[in-house]
Structure formats: C-alpha cells, structure tokens
PDB file of N, CA and C in Angstrom:
ATOM      1  N   MET A   5     123.616 105.311 183.131  1.00 77.00           N
ATOM      2  CA  MET A   5     124.122 105.925 181.918  1.00 77.00           C
ATOM      3  C   MET A   5     122.978 106.407 181.021  1.00 77.00           C
ATOM      4  N   ASN A   6     121.808 106.535 181.586  1.00 84.00           N
ATOM      5  CA  ASN A   6     120.668 107.020 180.815  1.00 84.00           C
ATOM      6  C   ASN A   6     120.145 108.351 181.332  1.00 84.00           C
ATOM      7  N   ASN A   7     120.953 109.047 182.126  1.00 90.00           N
ATOM      8  CA  ASN A   7     120.486 110.325 182.646  1.00 90.00           C
ATOM      9  C   ASN A   7     120.690 111.445 181.612  1.00 90.00           C
ATOM     10  N   ASN A   8     120.182 112.606 181.942  1.00 95.00           N
ATOM     11  CA  ASN A   8     120.225 113.730 180.996  1.00 95.00           C
ATOM     12  C   ASN A   8     121.642 114.128 180.607  1.00 95.00           C
ATOM     13  N   PHE A   9     122.583 114.044 181.527  1.00 95.00           N
ATOM     14  CA  PHE A   9     123.962 114.408 181.214  1.00 95.00           C
ATOM     15  C   PHE A   9     124.524 113.524 180.094  1.00 95.00           C
ATOM     16  N   VAL A  10     124.349 112.222 180.224  1.00 94.00           N
ATOM     17  CA  VAL A  10     124.885 111.288 179.225  1.00 94.00           C
ATOM     18  C   VAL A  10     124.179 111.480 177.884  1.00 94.00           C
ATOM     19  N   LEU A  11     122.875 111.694 177.905  1.00 96.00           N
ATOM     20  CA  LEU A  11     122.130 111.933 176.664  1.00 96.00           C
ATOM     21  C   LEU A  11     122.594 113.220 175.986  1.00 96.00           C
ATOM     22  N   THR A  12     122.861 114.249 176.777  1.00 97.00           N
ATOM     23  CA  THR A  12     123.377 115.512 176.223  1.00 97.00           C
ATOM     24  C   THR A  12     124.759 115.299 175.620  1.00 97.00           C
ATOM     25  N   GLU A  13     125.607 114.559 176.309  1.00 97.00           N
ATOM     26  CA  GLU A  13     126.947 114.282 175.789  1.00 97.00           C
ATOM     27  C   GLU A  13     126.896 113.450 174.513  1.00 97.00           C
ATOM     28  N   ALA A  14     125.944 112.551 174.411  1.00 98.00           N
ATOM     29  CA  ALA A  14     125.776 111.763 173.178  1.00 98.00           C
ATOM     30  C   ALA A  14     125.445 112.689 172.014  1.00 98.00           C
ATOM     31  N   ASN A  15     124.617 113.690 172.256  1.00 98.00           N
ATOM     32  CA  ASN A  15     124.312 114.684 171.217  1.00 98.00           C
ATOM     33  C   ASN A  15     125.551 115.467 170.820  1.00 98.00           C
ATOM     34  N   TYR A  16     126.328 115.893 171.802  1.00 98.00           N
ATOM     35  CA  TYR A  16     127.564 116.630 171.514  1.00 98.00           C
ATOM     36  C   TYR A  16     128.553 115.767 170.732  1.00 98.00           C
ATOM     37  N   PHE A  17     128.641 114.502 171.115  1.00 98.00           N
ATOM     38  CA  PHE A  17     129.562 113.590 170.434  1.00 98.00           C
ATOM     39  C   PHE A  17     129.132 113.388 168.984  1.00 98.00           C
ATOM     40  N   ALA A  18     127.834 113.240 168.762  1.00 98.00           N
ATOM     41  CA  ALA A  18     127.318 113.098 167.395  1.00 98.00           C
ATOM     42  C   ALA A  18     127.624 114.340 166.564  1.00 98.00           C
ATOM     43  N   GLU A  19     127.480 115.511 167.160  1.00 98.00           N
ATOM     44  CA  GLU A  19     127.814 116.761 166.458  1.00 98.00           C
ATOM     45  C   GLU A  19     129.294 116.780 166.098  1.00 98.00           C
ATOM     46  N   ARG A  20     130.135 116.359 167.029  1.00 98.00           N
ATOM     47  CA  ARG A  20     131.573 116.316 166.757  1.00 98.00           C
ATOM     48  C   ARG A  20     131.877 115.363 165.604  1.00 98.00           C
ATOM     49  N   LEU A  21     131.238 114.201 165.608  1.00 98.00           N
ATOM     50  CA  LEU A  21     131.461 113.233 164.533  1.00 98.00           C
ATOM     51  C   LEU A  21     131.046 113.810 163.183  1.00 98.00           C
ATOM     52  N   ARG A  22     129.919 114.502 163.145  1.00 98.00           N
ATOM     53  CA  ARG A  22     129.476 115.127 161.891  1.00 98.00           C
ATOM     54  C   ARG A  22     130.470 116.191 161.431  1.00 98.00           C
ATOM     55  N   ARG A  23     130.990 116.936 162.386  1.00 98.00           N
ATOM     56  CA  ARG A  23     131.953 117.988 162.065  1.00 98.00           C
ATOM     57  C   ARG A  23     133.263 117.406 161.541  1.00 98.00           C
ATOM     58  N   GLU A  24     133.746 116.352 162.185  1.00 98.00           N
ATOM     59  CA  GLU A  24     135.050 115.793 161.847  1.00 98.00           C
ATOM     60  C   GLU A  24     135.006 114.779 160.706  1.00 98.00           C
ATOM     61  N   ALA A  25     133.892 114.067 160.551  1.00 98.00           N
ATOM     62  CA  ALA A  25     133.805 113.018 159.531  1.00 98.00           C
ATOM     63  C   ALA A  25     132.835 113.368 158.412  1.00 98.00           C
ATOM     64  N   GLY A  26     132.165 114.490 158.521  1.00 97.00           N
ATOM     65  CA  GLY A  26     131.213 114.887 157.491  1.00 97.00           C
ATOM     66  C   GLY A  26     129.965 114.026 157.522  1.00 97.00           C
ATOM     67  N   ASP A  27     129.314 113.913 156.386  1.00 94.00           N
ATOM     68  CA  ASP A  27     128.055 113.168 156.286  1.00 94.00           C
ATOM     69  C   ASP A  27     128.241 111.689 155.964  1.00 94.00           C
ATOM     70  N   ASP A  28     129.468 111.252 155.844  1.00 97.00           N
ATOM     71  CA  ASP A  28     129.771 109.858 155.520  1.00 97.00           C
ATOM     72  C   ASP A  28     129.610 108.995 156.775  1.00 97.00           C
ATOM     73  N   ALA A  29     128.546 108.193 156.812  1.00 97.00           N
ATOM     74  CA  ALA A  29     128.254 107.378 157.993  1.00 97.00           C
ATOM     75  C   ALA A  29     129.392 106.420 158.323  1.00 97.00           C
ATOM     76  N   ARG A  30     130.010 105.852 157.304  1.00 97.00           N
ATOM     77  CA  ARG A  30     131.117 104.917 157.532  1.00 97.00           C
ATOM     78  C   ARG A  30     132.282 105.641 158.229  1.00 97.00           C
ATOM     79  N   ALA A  31     132.590 106.838 157.804  1.00 98.00           N
ATOM     80  CA  ALA A  31     133.661 107.626 158.430  1.00 98.00           C
ATOM     81  C   ALA A  31     133.270 108.038 159.850  1.00 98.00           C
ATOM     82  N   GLN A  32     132.001 108.326 160.069  1.00 98.00           N
ATOM     83  CA  GLN A  32     131.524 108.675 161.408  1.00 98.00           C
ATOM     84  C   GLN A  32     131.711 107.510 162.368  1.00 98.00           C
ATOM     85  N   VAL A  33     131.375 106.310 161.908  1.00 98.00           N
ATOM     86  CA  VAL A  33     131.524 105.122 162.746  1.00 98.00           C
ATOM     87  C   VAL A  33     132.996 104.880 163.067  1.00 98.00           C
ATOM     88  N   GLU A  34     133.834 104.971 162.074  1.00 98.00           N
ATOM     89  CA  GLU A  34     135.276 104.782 162.273  1.00 98.00           C
ATOM     90  C   GLU A  34     135.806 105.785 163.299  1.00 98.00           C
ATOM     91  N   ARG A  35     135.443 107.043 163.138  1.00 98.00           N
ATOM     92  CA  ARG A  35     135.912 108.095 164.053  1.00 98.00           C
ATOM     93  C   ARG A  35     135.384 107.866 165.462  1.00 98.00           C
ATOM     94  N   ALA A  36     134.133 107.474 165.578  1.00 98.00           N
ATOM     95  CA  ALA A  36     133.535 107.245 166.900  1.00 98.00           C
ATOM     96  C   ALA A  36     134.267 106.141 167.654  1.00 98.00           C
ATOM     97  N   TYR A  37     134.536 105.044 166.977  1.00 97.00           N
ATOM     98  CA  TYR A  37     135.256 103.947 167.627  1.00 97.00           C
ATOM     99  C   TYR A  37     136.663 104.380 168.031  1.00 97.00           C
ATOM    100  N   ARG A  38     137.323 105.110 167.164  1.00 97.00           N
ATOM    101  CA  ARG A  38     138.691 105.571 167.481  1.00 97.00           C
ATOM    102  C   ARG A  38     138.690 106.481 168.710  1.00 97.00           C
ATOM    103  N   LEU A  39     137.727 107.405 168.760  1.00 97.00           N
ATOM    104  CA  LEU A  39     137.685 108.342 169.884  1.00 97.00           C
ATOM    105  C   LEU A  39     137.227 107.679 171.182  1.00 97.00           C
ATOM    106  N   ALA A  40     136.170 106.886 171.107  1.00 96.00           N
ATOM    107  CA  ALA A  40     135.576 106.327 172.323  1.00 96.00           C
ATOM    108  C   ALA A  40     136.298 105.088 172.835  1.00 96.00           C
ATOM    109  N   LEU A  41     136.786 104.256 171.923  1.00 95.00           N
ATOM    110  CA  LEU A  41     137.348 102.973 172.339  1.00 95.00           C
ATOM    111  C   LEU A  41     138.820 102.792 171.972  1.00 95.00           C
ATOM    112  N   ALA A  42     139.392 103.778 171.297  1.00 93.00           N
ATOM    113  CA  ALA A  42     140.807 103.756 170.911  1.00 93.00           C
ATOM    114  C   ALA A  42     141.149 102.558 170.032  1.00 93.00           C
ATOM    115  N   ARG A  43     140.191 102.208 169.170  1.00 96.00           N
ATOM    116  CA  ARG A  43     140.425 101.119 168.218  1.00 96.00           C
ATOM    117  C   ARG A  43     139.456 101.289 167.051  1.00 96.00           C
ATOM    118  N   ALA A  44     139.764 100.579 165.987  1.00 97.00           N
ATOM    119  CA  ALA A  44     138.868 100.576 164.835  1.00 97.00           C
ATOM    120  C   ALA A  44     137.745  99.565 165.071  1.00 97.00           C
ATOM    121  N   PRO A  45     136.598  99.782 164.469  1.00 98.00           N
ATOM    122  CA  PRO A  45     135.535  98.781 164.583  1.00 98.00           C
ATOM    123  C   PRO A  45     135.878  97.555 163.741  1.00 98.00           C
ATOM    124  N   THR A  46     135.420  96.397 164.176  1.00 98.00           N
ATOM    125  CA  THR A  46     135.559  95.214 163.346  1.00 98.00           C
ATOM    126  C   THR A  46     134.622  95.362 162.152  1.00 98.00           C
ATOM    127  N   ALA A  47     134.791  94.534 161.154  1.00 98.00           N
ATOM    128  CA  ALA A  47     133.909  94.584 159.986  1.00 98.00           C
ATOM    129  C   ALA A  47     132.458  94.345 160.402  1.00 98.00           C
ATOM    130  N   PHE A  48     132.254  93.400 161.313  1.00 98.00           N
ATOM    131  CA  PHE A  48     130.909  93.113 161.807  1.00 98.00           C
ATOM    132  C   PHE A  48     130.321  94.325 162.521  1.00 98.00           C
ATOM    133  N   GLU A  49     131.103  94.940 163.419  1.00 97.00           N
ATOM    134  CA  GLU A  49     130.637  96.130 164.141  1.00 97.00           C
ATOM    135  C   GLU A  49     130.319  97.262 163.174  1.00 97.00           C
ATOM    136  N   GLN A  50     131.178  97.453 162.192  1.00 98.00           N
ATOM    137  CA  GLN A  50     130.983  98.512 161.202  1.00 98.00           C
ATOM    138  C   GLN A  50     129.639  98.342 160.482  1.00 98.00           C
ATOM    139  N   GLU A  51     129.365  97.145 159.991  1.00 98.00           N
ATOM    140  CA  GLU A  51     128.132  96.905 159.240  1.00 98.00           C
ATOM    141  C   GLU A  51     126.896  97.011 160.113  1.00 98.00           C
ATOM    142  N   LYS A  52     126.939  96.428 161.307  1.00 98.00           N
ATOM    143  CA  LYS A  52     125.782  96.493 162.206  1.00 98.00           C
ATOM    144  C   LYS A  52     125.530  97.926 162.671  1.00 98.00           C
ATOM    145  N   THR A  53     126.596  98.666 162.913  1.00 98.00           N
ATOM    146  CA  THR A  53     126.444 100.057 163.330  1.00 98.00           C
ATOM    147  C   THR A  53     125.856 100.897 162.210  1.00 98.00           C
ATOM    148  N   LEU A  54     126.294 100.687 160.996  1.00 98.00           N
ATOM    149  CA  LEU A  54     125.725 101.422 159.860  1.00 98.00           C
ATOM    150  C   LEU A  54     124.234 101.131 159.726  1.00 98.00           C
ATOM    151  N   GLU A  55     123.831  99.882 159.869  1.00 97.00           N
ATOM    152  CA  GLU A  55     122.411  99.528 159.832  1.00 97.00           C
ATOM    153  C   GLU A  55     121.655 100.265 160.934  1.00 97.00           C
ATOM    154  N   PHE A  56     122.225 100.285 162.131  1.00 97.00           N
ATOM    155  CA  PHE A  56     121.594 100.928 163.280  1.00 97.00           C
ATOM    156  C   PHE A  56     121.435 102.430 163.042  1.00 97.00           C
ATOM    157  N   ILE A  57     122.498 103.072 162.589  1.00 97.00           N
ATOM    158  CA  ILE A  57     122.460 104.519 162.355  1.00 97.00           C
ATOM    159  C   ILE A  57     121.406 104.876 161.318  1.00 97.00           C
ATOM    160  N   ARG A  58     121.300 104.069 160.287  1.00 95.00           N
ATOM    161  CA  ARG A  58     120.368 104.353 159.192  1.00 95.00           C
ATOM    162  C   ARG A  58     118.927 103.970 159.510  1.00 95.00           C
ATOM    163  N   SER A  59     118.709 103.332 160.649  1.00 95.00           N
ATOM    164  CA  SER A  59     117.369 102.835 160.981  1.00 95.00           C
ATOM    165  C   SER A  59     116.421 103.903 161.512  1.00 95.00           C
ATOM    166  N   GLY A  60     116.944 105.069 161.863  1.00 92.00           N
ATOM    167  CA  GLY A  60     116.066 106.095 162.404  1.00 92.00           C
ATOM    168  C   GLY A  60     116.651 107.483 162.272  1.00 92.00           C
ATOM    169  N   PRO A  61     115.823 108.482 162.510  1.00 94.00           N
ATOM    170  CA  PRO A  61     116.272 109.864 162.315  1.00 94.00           C
ATOM    171  C   PRO A  61     117.378 110.304 163.281  1.00 94.00           C
ATOM    172  N   ASP A  62     117.415 109.718 164.480  1.00 95.00           N
ATOM    173  CA  ASP A  62     118.445 110.065 165.459  1.00 95.00           C
ATOM    174  C   ASP A  62     119.431 108.919 165.641  1.00 95.00           C
ATOM    175  N   GLY A  63     119.648 108.156 164.586  1.00 97.00           N
ATOM    176  CA  GLY A  63     120.487 106.975 164.679  1.00 97.00           C
ATOM    177  C   GLY A  63     121.898 107.246 165.165  1.00 97.00           C
ATOM    178  N   LEU A  64     122.504 108.339 164.691  1.00 98.00           N
ATOM    179  CA  LEU A  64     123.876 108.635 165.111  1.00 98.00           C
ATOM    180  C   LEU A  64     123.927 108.972 166.600  1.00 98.00           C
ATOM    181  N   VAL A  65     122.987 109.755 167.072  1.00 98.00           N
ATOM    182  CA  VAL A  65     122.943 110.107 168.499  1.00 98.00           C
ATOM    183  C   VAL A  65     122.705 108.853 169.334  1.00 98.00           C
ATOM    184  N   GLU A  66     121.790 108.012 168.903  1.00 97.00           N
ATOM    185  CA  GLU A  66     121.508 106.781 169.643  1.00 97.00           C
ATOM    186  C   GLU A  66     122.718 105.851 169.652  1.00 97.00           C
ATOM    187  N   PHE A  67     123.451 105.804 168.548  1.00 98.00           N
ATOM    188  CA  PHE A  67     124.684 105.023 168.508  1.00 98.00           C
ATOM    189  C   PHE A  67     125.701 105.573 169.504  1.00 98.00           C
ATOM    190  N   CYS A  68     125.851 106.888 169.543  1.00 97.00           N
ATOM    191  CA  CYS A  68     126.787 107.501 170.497  1.00 97.00           C
ATOM    192  C   CYS A  68     126.396 107.153 171.925  1.00 97.00           C
ATOM    193  N   HIS A  69     125.113 107.201 172.212  1.00 97.00           N
ATOM    194  CA  HIS A  69     124.631 106.838 173.545  1.00 97.00           C
ATOM    195  C   HIS A  69     124.963 105.376 173.846  1.00 97.00           C
ATOM    196  N   ALA A  70     124.754 104.503 172.872  1.00 96.00           N
ATOM    197  CA  ALA A  70     125.084 103.087 173.060  1.00 96.00           C
ATOM    198  C   ALA A  70     126.579 102.897 173.305  1.00 96.00           C
ATOM    199  N   LEU A  71     127.418 103.629 172.580  1.00 96.00           N
ATOM    200  CA  LEU A  71     128.873 103.531 172.789  1.00 96.00           C
ATOM    201  C   LEU A  71     129.238 103.877 174.227  1.00 96.00           C
ATOM    202  N   PHE A  72     128.602 104.931 174.751  1.00 94.00           N
ATOM    203  CA  PHE A  72     128.901 105.348 176.124  1.00 94.00           C
ATOM    204  C   PHE A  72     128.470 104.303 177.151  1.00 94.00           C
ATOM    205  N   ASN A  73     127.607 103.397 176.766  1.00 93.00           N
ATOM    206  CA  ASN A  73     127.134 102.363 177.675  1.00 93.00           C
ATOM    207  C   ASN A  73     127.877 101.041 177.539  1.00 93.00           C
ATOM    208  N   LEU A  74     128.814 100.952 176.616  1.00 93.00           N
ATOM    209  CA  LEU A  74     129.594  99.727 176.463  1.00 93.00           C
ATOM    210  C   LEU A  74     130.541  99.533 177.648  1.00 93.00           C
ATOM    211  N   ASN A  75     130.676  98.305 178.090  1.00 89.00           N
ATOM    212  CA  ASN A  75     131.651  98.011 179.143  1.00 89.00           C
ATOM    213  C   ASN A  75     133.045  98.457 178.723  1.00 89.00           C
ATOM    214  N   GLU A  76     133.351  98.295 177.465  1.00 85.00           N
ATOM    215  CA  GLU A  76     134.662  98.673 176.942  1.00 85.00           C
ATOM    216  C   GLU A  76     134.931 100.170 177.105  1.00 85.00           C
ATOM    217  N   PHE A  77     133.877 100.964 177.095  1.00 88.00           N
ATOM    218  CA  PHE A  77     134.022 102.415 177.298  1.00 88.00           C
ATOM    219  C   PHE A  77     134.060 102.755 178.787  1.00 88.00           C
ATOM    220  N   VAL A  78     133.215 102.106 179.551  1.00 80.00           N
ATOM    221  CA  VAL A  78     133.044 102.453 180.969  1.00 80.00           C
ATOM    222  C   VAL A  78     134.182 101.958 181.842  1.00 80.00           C
ATOM    223  N   TYR A  79     134.676 100.751 181.563  1.00 77.00           N
ATOM    224  CA  TYR A  79     135.692 100.141 182.420  1.00 77.00           C
ATOM    225  C   TYR A  79     137.029 100.065 181.718  1.00 77.00           C
ATOM    226  N   ARG A  80     138.037 100.475 182.424  1.00 66.00           N
ATOM    227  CA  ARG A  80     139.393 100.398 181.893  1.00 66.00           C
ATOM    228  C   ARG A  80     139.998  99.065 182.293  1.00 66.00           C
ATOM    229  N   GLN A  81     140.618  98.409 181.346  1.00 60.00           N
ATOM    230  CA  GLN A  81     141.210  97.098 181.641  1.00 60.00           C
ATOM    231  C   GLN A  81     142.683  97.206 181.904  1.00 60.00           C
TER     232      GLN A  81
END
C-alpha cells in the first residue's frame, strides 16, 4: 500500500476532502472517516488525527495514506 498508485490516490482524496469540507481540519477528518470507513471517528481518533494533520505541511495527504492502510479500510468484515 506504499506504491505510487496509492500515494497518488491519497493526494486525490485529500483534494476531495478540501473541496467538500473546506479548510476546516475537523470537518475534513469527519468527512474522511465517513467516506473511507463508513463511520464517524471516535473522539480519540478525531483529536489524534487533528494533531497528526497539523504536524506537517502534507499532514492531510499523509493522513489519507494512513487511512488507506488501515485494516478496517482494506478488509471487509
């Protein structure tokens, strides 16, 4: 899940989140969880994700990449 295709898709997903949720990081996180995992983030996930996104210039893209690597995203139960 670290090949160029997945990294490119993470960029596209981040662009979509910015388009649909604007510049509000909290709204971006909420939208990302809804789209990728079909659920809302827990309060803990929300806060840790916001810290992660704000930690670097490409935080949103890196978060999207991390979402794509979650077992919850990759495997259907």
